[in-house]
Amino acid sequence: MSQLPTYSKAQLNVLVLLRMLIGWHLLYEGISKLWNPGWSSAGYLMDSNWLLGGIFQAMAGSSALVAVADAITIWGLILIGLALMLGIFTRYAAIGGMLLVGLFYLSHPPLIGTHYAMPAEGSSLLVNKNLIEVAALAVVLVFPTSHLIGLEGLLAKMRAQPAAQLAVEERETELEQAS
Amino acid sequence: MASLNRRDLLKGLAGLPFLGALGLGALAKNHYDKDIKNQILKELNIEAATPPMPGISSETVRLGIIGFGIRGRQLTRALGYADKDWLSRMEEAARKNPKDTRLKDYLAQDPLNVRITAVCDVFDVKAEEAIAAGTTSDNQPKRYRTYQELIDSSDVDAVIIATPDHWHAPMAIAAANAGKHVYVEKCMTHKIGETYELYDAVKRSGIVFQVGHQHRQTQSFITARDIIEKGVLGHISLIQTNTNRNSDNGAWQYTIHEKASPQTIDWMQFLGNAPEIPFNKEHFFRWRKWWAYGTGLTGDLLTHDYDRINCLLEMGLPASIVASGGVYTHRDGREVPDVYQVVMEYPEYFKGSSQEPGKEKGMTFMYSATLGNQYPGRGTLLMGHDGTMELGNSLTVYPDARSTRYADMLKAGTIKPDVPLYAYSPNAKGVDGVTSATAAYFANKGLLYTYRDGKRVDSTHIHIREWLSGIRDGSKVSCGIEEGFQEAMSSHMGTLAFRTGRRVEWDFANNRIKDLDTYPIEELNLA
């Protein structure tokens, strides 16, 4: 974090917009699950396929593990969404989001010959919207913007304020003396 | 700190307006969804309460098992006495597929405090297997060579009859006359005359009598009854039920045991009241294919669908039945049809209406079956003026586009004809592992399992448990002799209609089939 990047105005706007949209999407996914008393990850886990299918299906067989998976999904999505939108802990939020959405992808990869009970959104082959969201979160991770637009920047400024203020005053005094 | 400028604050708190917009949007959507849900629930007033499990007392019931074939084995398992072969197969299945919870569900079953003291099967191999299944550290069932000896034994309080259909009534009548309680598989009887005899024997003896229609214990059916009573569907004019199977096993082409021979099978006892023919392995193991022993699609599968609806509507016997079909998919010498359609008329059926009095009355019950196709999309449909119910282990109700009751809600867009008005899934929080297409078919008919307190339970287990409760404390059973009489008689009417090509009518005043003396029932072995 020693060297925080700077961007052109257009770059910054697009990157912040991306961060907000992903945050919005994940936050609402979490809230809607929280508000739906009938929601459970069990069906999704049971329906999983490919490499991690066995693990996910075994998890679905245990009500205790399903409860843990439900809590992680709901609160993971809500906290990650909030962090991305507010611009705080975004580095961790981006990594957490990549892991969570990455698991969604791995449980239901659109491979040739795999079929799922859950209806898919659109048509996908290997690449689906989950995978693209993982990549978008990678962009959020490597092009951080919270120090410019977000609580992280504000907090940093609040901490740096006294020193920065002093520097400005010193410079003004210098100028006055020089004139 | 004082000199943080406005610009810094705007940049730092840029997420807040987005968050606010999302919060407002989410609240509005939640409110909208809840509002619609409340409006619908208020209108429907459906209760999906789970009944308590029938109690188990300290009194041990001593049981005799007559018939240890496919169904006998399943019933014994529902009693808590699974055979070793099944247990080892289920262990293997659970290892291979974590979705397969059959063993786990079985082990979670409550013990029913029963003892299998007697078994009877005319095939030595099955009798030995039944003894092995019922044996515990302090009890070994005794094998009886004849059912009469088993029924007369002082070690037997009650019997479970899972024999070929032509033996159901003679055994159940003998048991009732001996004061032994009876659980008998469907079809309750095989012939018309014995249906009356069994009815009288049960009424006279006062035994606890249950017919094996275990779907009556399924939660979705209990909810469905409430939905119908509250007039959610309006006047029901048509019911569509069906069977779709497409396998040799589903067409009763069961395996012939390698040890079957005249030495290991008491052939004359198997025949009983059936026409005498020489020893025939195929008739013994695949008895469902012949009228002499079985009741075909009518008694074997229509009875399930008939009773599923009768337990909801209590519509009783139909005024008339027509039937047609043929042997179109398994032309292997069988007598009973494998494609079969039945239409039952109930011109007097009426349970309330949302329209002006007198406009609606009467209903048709339709059953359609093929053993040559397994399309899963033909659900059981109850079609009313105000809505349609799709009934299985879960149930879904759709409002009708031209409903009177929901006209305002449809107009306001609160409900839509293509969106379920009500959906009930007992397992919304859990997971189902159904292992095959056939299992899915049975599960969806509510015949395999149901849910109690969030746990998956074999519905047969609850059905038998209810019967045992009745034996212990006299509590009521769900499918007693009245329901059994209707199930069996409607089945015989269906068979008679199919085999004679006539429209068979019921004489309600005299409690008999109209003009029965004009039918060749002796010749058809239906007397």
mmCIF file of N, CA, C and O in Angstrom, chain A residues 17 20 23-24 27-28 31 35-40 42-43 46-47 54 57-58 60-61 66 70 81-82 85-86 148-151 154 157-158 161-162 165, chain B residues 1-4 8-19 21-23 25-27 29-30 33-34 37 97-100 104 428-433:
data_model
loop_
_atom_site.group_PDB
_atom_site.id
_atom_site.type_symbol
_atom_site.label_atom_id
_atom_site.label_comp_id
_atom_site.label_asym_id
_atom_site.label_seq_id
_atom_site.Cartn_x
_atom_site.Cartn_y
_atom_site.Cartn_z
ATOM 1 N N LEU A 17 -17.158 3.100 -10.610
ATOM 2 C CA LEU A 17 -18.473 2.592 -11.025
ATOM 3 C C LEU A 17 -18.495 1.062 -10.949
ATOM 4 O O LEU A 17 -19.442 0.463 -10.422
ATOM 5 N N MET A 20 -18.763 -0.042 -7.359
ATOM 6 C CA MET A 20 -20.112 0.196 -6.825
ATOM 7 C C MET A 20 -21.107 -0.849 -7.340
ATOM 8 O O MET A 20 -21.946 -1.351 -6.594
ATOM 9 N N GLY A 23 -20.495 -4.135 -5.733
ATOM 10 C CA GLY A 23 -20.941 -4.031 -4.342
ATOM 11 C C GLY A 23 -22.449 -4.123 -4.245
ATOM 12 O O GLY A 23 -22.999 -4.856 -3.421
ATOM 13 N N TRP A 24 -23.120 -3.374 -5.098
ATOM 14 C CA TRP A 24 -24.591 -3.378 -5.130
ATOM 15 C C TRP A 24 -25.111 -4.798 -5.346
ATOM 16 O O TRP A 24 -25.976 -5.293 -4.631
ATOM 17 N N LEU A 27 -24.323 -7.136 -2.322
ATOM 18 C CA LEU A 27 -25.074 -6.732 -1.136
ATOM 19 C C LEU A 27 -26.550 -7.147 -1.255
ATOM 20 O O LEU A 27 -27.133 -7.708 -0.339
ATOM 21 N N TYR A 28 -27.130 -6.891 -2.441
ATOM 22 C CA TYR A 28 -28.541 -7.241 -2.570
ATOM 23 C C TYR A 28 -28.756 -8.760 -2.584
ATOM 24 O O TYR A 28 -29.743 -9.270 -2.040
ATOM 25 N N ILE A 31 -28.795 -9.574 1.070
ATOM 26 C CA ILE A 31 -30.001 -9.095 1.759
ATOM 27 C C ILE A 31 -31.221 -9.936 1.374
ATOM 28 O O ILE A 31 -32.010 -10.341 2.219
ATOM 29 N N TRP A 35 -33.588 -12.026 3.947
ATOM 30 C CA TRP A 35 -35.017 -11.739 4.129
ATOM 31 C C TRP A 35 -35.924 -12.905 3.729
ATOM 32 O O TRP A 35 -37.120 -12.849 3.948
ATOM 33 N N ASN A 36 -35.362 -13.899 3.042
ATOM 34 C CA ASN A 36 -36.183 -15.025 2.601
ATOM 35 C C ASN A 36 -36.002 -16.185 3.575
ATOM 36 O O ASN A 36 -34.995 -16.874 3.542
ATOM 37 N N PRO A 37 -36.982 -16.412 4.449
ATOM 38 C CA PRO A 37 -36.800 -17.447 5.477
ATOM 39 C C PRO A 37 -36.668 -18.847 4.887
ATOM 40 O O PRO A 37 -36.134 -19.745 5.521
ATOM 41 N N GLY A 38 -37.159 -19.026 3.669
ATOM 42 C CA GLY A 38 -37.092 -20.359 3.058
ATOM 43 C C GLY A 38 -35.784 -20.626 2.341
ATOM 44 O O GLY A 38 -35.533 -21.735 1.879
ATOM 45 N N TRP A 39 -34.916 -19.575 2.251
ATOM 46 C CA TRP A 39 -33.700 -19.776 1.456
ATOM 47 C C TRP A 39 -32.701 -20.668 2.189
ATOM 48 O O TRP A 39 -32.526 -20.558 3.402
ATOM 49 N N SER A 40 -32.077 -21.533 1.428
ATOM 50 C CA SER A 40 -31.000 -22.356 1.971
ATOM 51 C C SER A 40 -30.024 -22.669 0.858
ATOM 52 O O SER A 40 -30.407 -22.772 -0.306
ATOM 53 N N ALA A 42 -28.614 -25.411 0.614
ATOM 54 C CA ALA A 42 -28.583 -26.869 0.459
ATOM 55 C C ALA A 42 -28.860 -27.321 -0.980
ATOM 56 O O ALA A 42 -28.126 -28.144 -1.524
ATOM 57 N N GLY A 43 -29.910 -26.772 -1.578
ATOM 58 C CA GLY A 43 -30.266 -27.179 -2.932
ATOM 59 C C GLY A 43 -29.135 -26.892 -3.908
ATOM 60 O O GLY A 43 -28.804 -27.713 -4.757
ATOM 61 N N MET A 46 -26.279 -29.275 -3.297
ATOM 62 C CA MET A 46 -26.645 -30.618 -3.759
ATOM 63 C C MET A 46 -26.543 -30.727 -5.268
ATOM 64 O O MET A 46 -26.231 -31.780 -5.807
ATOM 65 N N ASP A 47 -26.816 -29.625 -5.924
ATOM 66 C CA ASP A 47 -26.877 -29.596 -7.382
ATOM 67 C C ASP A 47 -25.477 -29.458 -7.993
ATOM 68 O O ASP A 47 -25.317 -29.481 -9.195
ATOM 69 N N GLY A 54 -18.465 -33.488 -4.982
ATOM 70 C CA GLY A 54 -18.547 -34.442 -3.875
ATOM 71 C C GLY A 54 -18.531 -33.744 -2.531
ATOM 72 O O GLY A 54 -19.339 -34.056 -1.650
ATOM 73 N N GLN A 57 -21.760 -31.733 -2.026
ATOM 74 C CA GLN A 57 -22.916 -32.603 -1.785
ATOM 75 C C GLN A 57 -22.852 -33.202 -0.388
ATOM 76 O O GLN A 57 -23.879 -33.344 0.282
ATOM 77 N N ALA A 58 -21.643 -33.546 0.058
ATOM 78 C CA ALA A 58 -21.502 -34.086 1.413
ATOM 79 C C ALA A 58 -21.898 -33.023 2.435
ATOM 80 O O ALA A 58 -22.558 -33.304 3.430
ATOM 81 N N ALA A 60 -24.046 -30.679 1.951
ATOM 82 C CA ALA A 60 -25.502 -30.525 1.910
ATOM 83 C C ALA A 60 -26.199 -31.588 2.743
ATOM 84 O O ALA A 60 -27.313 -31.403 3.199
ATOM 85 N N GLY A 61 -25.522 -32.711 2.947
ATOM 86 C CA GLY A 61 -26.121 -33.796 3.719
ATOM 87 C C GLY A 61 -26.144 -33.512 5.214
ATOM 88 O O GLY A 61 -26.835 -34.187 5.966
ATOM 89 N N VAL A 66 -24.783 -27.095 6.487
ATOM 90 C CA VAL A 66 -25.636 -26.247 5.643
ATOM 91 C C VAL A 66 -25.883 -24.917 6.353
ATOM 92 O O VAL A 66 -25.818 -23.845 5.732
ATOM 93 N N ASP A 70 -24.891 -21.398 4.894
ATOM 94 C CA ASP A 70 -25.913 -20.349 4.741
ATOM 95 C C ASP A 70 -25.418 -19.034 5.350
ATOM 96 O O ASP A 70 -25.512 -17.976 4.727
ATOM 97 N N GLY A 81 -20.315 -6.649 0.008
ATOM 98 C CA GLY A 81 -21.053 -5.626 -0.744
ATOM 99 C C GLY A 81 -20.940 -4.258 -0.079
ATOM 100 O O GLY A 81 -20.668 -3.242 -0.755
ATOM 101 N N LEU A 82 -21.129 -4.238 1.234
ATOM 102 C CA LEU A 82 -21.027 -2.973 1.969
ATOM 103 C C LEU A 82 -19.631 -2.366 1.824
ATOM 104 O O LEU A 82 -19.476 -1.171 1.571
ATOM 105 N N MET A 85 -18.990 -0.852 -1.606
ATOM 106 C CA MET A 85 -19.740 0.378 -1.863
ATOM 107 C C MET A 85 -19.204 1.541 -1.035
ATOM 108 O O MET A 85 -19.078 2.658 -1.536
ATOM 109 N N LEU A 86 -18.893 1.259 0.213
ATOM 110 C CA LEU A 86 -18.402 2.345 1.073
ATOM 111 C C LEU A 86 -16.941 2.684 0.790
ATOM 112 O O LEU A 86 -16.480 3.778 1.122
ATOM 113 N N LEU A 148 -9.044 7.112 -3.125
ATOM 114 C CA LEU A 148 -9.420 8.333 -3.833
ATOM 115 C C LEU A 148 -10.904 8.633 -3.653
ATOM 116 O O LEU A 148 -11.296 9.763 -3.380
ATOM 117 N N ILE A 149 -11.732 7.590 -3.851
ATOM 118 C CA ILE A 149 -13.177 7.729 -3.652
ATOM 119 C C ILE A 149 -13.588 6.647 -2.663
ATOM 120 O O ILE A 149 -13.632 5.473 -3.000
ATOM 121 N N GLY A 150 -13.900 7.055 -1.420
ATOM 122 C CA GLY A 150 -14.298 6.037 -0.448
ATOM 123 C C GLY A 150 -13.835 6.396 0.945
ATOM 124 O O GLY A 150 -13.066 7.350 1.144
ATOM 125 N N LEU A 151 -14.333 5.611 1.892
ATOM 126 C CA LEU A 151 -14.025 5.899 3.292
ATOM 127 C C LEU A 151 -12.536 5.781 3.598
ATOM 128 O O LEU A 151 -12.014 6.497 4.445
ATOM 129 N N LEU A 154 -10.928 9.026 2.968
ATOM 130 C CA LEU A 154 -11.360 10.026 3.938
ATOM 131 C C LEU A 154 -10.653 9.836 5.267
ATOM 132 O O LEU A 154 -10.129 10.789 5.868
ATOM 133 N N LYS A 157 -7.049 10.842 5.070
ATOM 134 C CA LYS A 157 -6.937 12.300 5.093
ATOM 135 C C LYS A 157 -7.104 12.835 6.491
ATOM 136 O O LYS A 157 -6.404 13.739 6.942
ATOM 137 N N MET A 158 -8.088 12.227 7.245
ATOM 138 C CA MET A 158 -8.349 12.689 8.608
ATOM 139 C C MET A 158 -7.125 12.444 9.484
ATOM 140 O O MET A 158 -6.765 13.262 10.332
ATOM 141 N N GLN A 161 -4.269 14.847 8.346
ATOM 142 C CA GLN A 161 -4.616 16.254 8.325
ATOM 143 C C GLN A 161 -3.646 17.188 9.076
ATOM 144 O O GLN A 161 -3.161 18.155 8.488
ATOM 145 N N PRO A 162 -3.349 16.885 10.343
ATOM 146 C CA PRO A 162 -2.505 17.828 11.087
ATOM 147 C C PRO A 162 -1.181 18.097 10.375
ATOM 148 O O PRO A 162 -0.797 19.247 10.177
ATOM 149 N N GLN A 165 -1.716 19.936 7.093
ATOM 150 C CA GLN A 165 -2.091 21.323 7.346
ATOM 151 C C GLN A 165 -0.858 22.175 7.654
ATOM 152 O O GLN A 165 -0.685 23.285 7.130
ATOM 153 N N MET B 1 -7.961 18.745 11.206
ATOM 154 C CA MET B 1 -9.187 18.037 10.906
ATOM 155 C C MET B 1 -10.295 18.998 10.484
ATOM 156 O O MET B 1 -11.070 18.713 9.583
ATOM 157 N N ALA B 2 -10.282 20.109 11.087
ATOM 158 C CA ALA B 2 -11.313 21.095 10.804
ATOM 159 C C ALA B 2 -11.311 21.500 9.347
ATOM 160 O O ALA B 2 -12.337 21.862 8.784
ATOM 161 N N SER B 3 -10.139 21.407 8.730
ATOM 162 C CA SER B 3 -10.089 21.927 7.368
ATOM 163 C C SER B 3 -10.245 20.883 6.273
ATOM 164 O O SER B 3 -9.846 21.104 5.153
ATOM 165 N N LEU B 4 -10.802 19.672 6.638
ATOM 166 C CA LEU B 4 -11.167 18.735 5.580
ATOM 167 C C LEU B 4 -12.215 19.425 4.724
ATOM 168 O O LEU B 4 -13.231 19.874 5.240
ATOM 169 N N ASP B 8 -13.374 16.624 -0.147
ATOM 170 C CA ASP B 8 -12.836 15.411 0.475
ATOM 171 C C ASP B 8 -13.973 14.562 1.035
ATOM 172 O O ASP B 8 -13.996 13.338 0.889
ATOM 173 N N LEU B 9 -14.909 15.240 1.700
ATOM 174 C CA LEU B 9 -16.041 14.513 2.285
ATOM 175 C C LEU B 9 -16.878 13.832 1.209
ATOM 176 O O LEU B 9 -17.272 12.680 1.333
ATOM 177 N N LEU B 10 -17.135 14.558 0.127
ATOM 178 C CA LEU B 10 -17.927 13.993 -0.967
ATOM 179 C C LEU B 10 -17.270 12.751 -1.528
ATOM 180 O O LEU B 10 -17.909 11.732 -1.782
ATOM 181 N N LYS B 11 -15.942 12.870 -1.715
ATOM 182 C CA LYS B 11 -15.207 11.715 -2.268
ATOM 183 C C LYS B 11 -15.219 10.554 -1.294
ATOM 184 O O LYS B 11 -15.376 9.390 -1.678
ATOM 185 N N GLY B 12 -15.045 10.866 -0.011
ATOM 186 C CA GLY B 12 -14.957 9.808 0.997
ATOM 187 C C GLY B 12 -16.278 9.094 1.202
ATOM 188 O O GLY B 12 -16.305 7.892 1.455
ATOM 189 N N LEU B 13 -17.363 9.868 1.054
ATOM 190 C CA LEU B 13 -18.669 9.257 1.335
ATOM 191 C C LEU B 13 -19.453 8.981 0.057
ATOM 192 O O LEU B 13 -20.679 8.862 0.074
ATOM 193 N N ALA B 14 -18.727 8.819 -1.049
ATOM 194 C CA ALA B 14 -19.388 8.634 -2.350
ATOM 195 C C ALA B 14 -20.274 7.396 -2.382
ATOM 196 O O ALA B 14 -21.242 7.328 -3.137
ATOM 197 N N GLY B 15 -19.941 6.398 -1.545
ATOM 198 C CA GLY B 15 -20.740 5.157 -1.543
ATOM 199 C C GLY B 15 -22.115 5.339 -0.936
ATOM 200 O O GLY B 15 -23.035 4.570 -1.241
ATOM 201 N N LEU B 16 -22.247 6.350 -0.057
ATOM 202 C CA LEU B 16 -23.504 6.481 0.692
ATOM 203 C C LEU B 16 -24.745 6.669 -0.180
ATOM 204 O O LEU B 16 -25.749 6.005 0.047
ATOM 205 N N PRO B 17 -24.712 7.565 -1.177
ATOM 206 C CA PRO B 17 -25.921 7.689 -1.998
ATOM 207 C C PRO B 17 -26.286 6.394 -2.712
ATOM 208 O O PRO B 17 -27.471 6.036 -2.796
ATOM 209 N N PHE B 18 -25.288 5.677 -3.178
ATOM 210 C CA PHE B 18 -25.571 4.387 -3.829
ATOM 211 C C PHE B 18 -26.222 3.431 -2.834
ATOM 212 O O PHE B 18 -27.205 2.758 -3.123
ATOM 213 N N LEU B 19 -25.627 3.425 -1.624
ATOM 214 C CA LEU B 19 -26.117 2.554 -0.571
ATOM 215 C C LEU B 19 -27.554 2.913 -0.201
ATOM 216 O O LEU B 19 -28.406 2.040 -0.019
ATOM 217 N N ALA B 21 -29.717 4.396 -2.132
ATOM 218 C CA ALA B 21 -30.608 3.999 -3.226
ATOM 219 C C ALA B 21 -30.900 2.506 -3.150
ATOM 220 O O ALA B 21 -32.051 2.063 -3.301
ATOM 221 N N LEU B 22 -29.850 1.731 -2.880
ATOM 222 C CA LEU B 22 -30.043 0.281 -2.786
ATOM 223 C C LEU B 22 -30.964 -0.050 -1.614
ATOM 224 O O LEU B 22 -31.882 -0.859 -1.735
ATOM 225 N N GLY B 23 -30.726 0.595 -0.476
ATOM 226 C CA GLY B 23 -31.541 0.345 0.716
ATOM 227 C C GLY B 23 -33.001 0.629 0.443
ATOM 228 O O GLY B 23 -33.881 -0.192 0.713
ATOM 229 N N GLY B 25 -34.507 0.827 -2.460
ATOM 230 C CA GLY B 25 -34.998 -0.132 -3.470
ATOM 231 C C GLY B 25 -35.303 -1.471 -2.832
ATOM 232 O O GLY B 25 -36.355 -2.071 -3.073
ATOM 233 N N ALA B 26 -34.363 -1.944 -1.987
ATOM 234 C CA ALA B 26 -34.533 -3.260 -1.375
ATOM 235 C C ALA B 26 -35.744 -3.270 -0.454
ATOM 236 O O ALA B 26 -36.529 -4.223 -0.453
ATOM 237 N N LEU B 27 -35.904 -2.192 0.312
ATOM 238 C CA LEU B 27 -37.065 -2.106 1.213
ATOM 239 C C LEU B 27 -38.369 -2.101 0.436
ATOM 240 O O LEU B 27 -39.332 -2.777 0.793
ATOM 241 N N LYS B 29 -38.899 -3.277 -2.528
ATOM 242 C CA LYS B 29 -39.154 -4.585 -3.143
ATOM 243 C C LYS B 29 -39.646 -5.578 -2.090
ATOM 244 O O LYS B 29 -40.591 -6.341 -2.321
ATOM 245 N N ASN B 30 -39.006 -5.539 -0.938
ATOM 246 C CA ASN B 30 -39.392 -6.446 0.140
ATOM 247 C C ASN B 30 -40.837 -6.193 0.566
ATOM 248 O O ASN B 30 -41.624 -7.114 0.770
ATOM 249 N N ASP B 33 -43.199 -7.501 -2.165
ATOM 250 C CA ASP B 33 -43.324 -8.962 -2.143
ATOM 251 C C ASP B 33 -44.164 -9.419 -0.956
ATOM 252 O O ASP B 33 -45.034 -10.276 -1.082
ATOM 253 N N LYS B 34 -43.871 -8.825 0.202
ATOM 254 C CA LYS B 34 -44.565 -9.244 1.431
ATOM 255 C C LYS B 34 -46.038 -8.905 1.360
ATOM 256 O O LYS B 34 -46.886 -9.685 1.784
ATOM 257 N N LYS B 37 -47.768 -11.329 -0.809
ATOM 258 C CA LYS B 37 -47.829 -12.609 -0.117
ATOM 259 C C LYS B 37 -48.918 -12.579 0.962
ATOM 260 O O LYS B 37 -49.722 -13.511 1.073
ATOM 261 N N ASN B 97 -22.855 -42.783 -3.037
ATOM 262 C CA ASN B 97 -23.593 -41.562 -3.344
ATOM 263 C C ASN B 97 -24.086 -40.898 -2.055
ATOM 264 O O ASN B 97 -25.005 -41.393 -1.411
ATOM 265 N N PRO B 98 -23.446 -39.799 -1.691
ATOM 266 C CA PRO B 98 -23.840 -39.149 -0.434
ATOM 267 C C PRO B 98 -25.290 -38.643 -0.448
ATOM 268 O O PRO B 98 -25.863 -38.380 0.596
ATOM 269 N N LYS B 99 -25.865 -38.526 -1.652
ATOM 270 C CA LYS B 99 -27.258 -38.080 -1.738
ATOM 271 C C LYS B 99 -28.208 -39.167 -1.239
ATOM 272 O O LYS B 99 -29.353 -38.901 -0.935
ATOM 273 N N ASP B 100 -27.732 -40.406 -1.226
ATOM 274 C CA ASP B 100 -28.593 -41.527 -0.885
ATOM 275 C C ASP B 100 -28.699 -41.663 0.630
ATOM 276 O O ASP B 100 -27.796 -42.170 1.285
ATOM 277 N N LYS B 104 -29.692 -43.896 6.325
ATOM 278 C CA LYS B 104 -29.746 -42.915 7.415
ATOM 279 C C LYS B 104 -31.188 -42.704 7.890
ATOM 280 O O LYS B 104 -31.468 -42.697 9.086
ATOM 281 N N ALA B 428 -38.413 -27.480 1.980
ATOM 282 C CA ALA B 428 -37.778 -26.285 1.425
ATOM 283 C C ALA B 428 -36.395 -26.049 2.009
ATOM 284 O O ALA B 428 -35.513 -25.537 1.353
ATOM 285 N N LYS B 429 -36.179 -26.441 3.245
ATOM 286 C CA LYS B 429 -34.883 -26.199 3.884
ATOM 287 C C LYS B 429 -33.949 -27.387 3.766
ATOM 288 O O LYS B 429 -32.798 -27.323 4.160
ATOM 289 N N GLY B 430 -34.443 -28.500 3.300
ATOM 290 C CA GLY B 430 -33.624 -29.707 3.293
ATOM 291 C C GLY B 430 -33.283 -30.170 1.896
ATOM 292 O O GLY B 430 -33.430 -29.435 0.938
ATOM 293 N N VAL B 431 -32.829 -31.379 1.813
ATOM 294 C CA VAL B 431 -32.369 -31.906 0.547
ATOM 295 C C VAL B 431 -32.978 -33.270 0.314
ATOM 296 O O VAL B 431 -33.118 -34.053 1.237
ATOM 297 N N ASP B 432 -33.349 -33.530 -0.912
ATOM 298 C CA ASP B 432 -33.885 -34.829 -1.263
ATOM 299 C C ASP B 432 -32.895 -35.627 -2.062
ATOM 300 O O ASP B 432 -32.287 -35.107 -2.975
ATOM 301 N N GLY B 433 -32.749 -36.854 -1.729
ATOM 302 C CA GLY B 433 -31.953 -37.733 -2.578
ATOM 303 C C GLY B 433 -32.865 -38.816 -3.104
ATOM 304 O O GLY B 433 -33.158 -39.763 -2.417
#
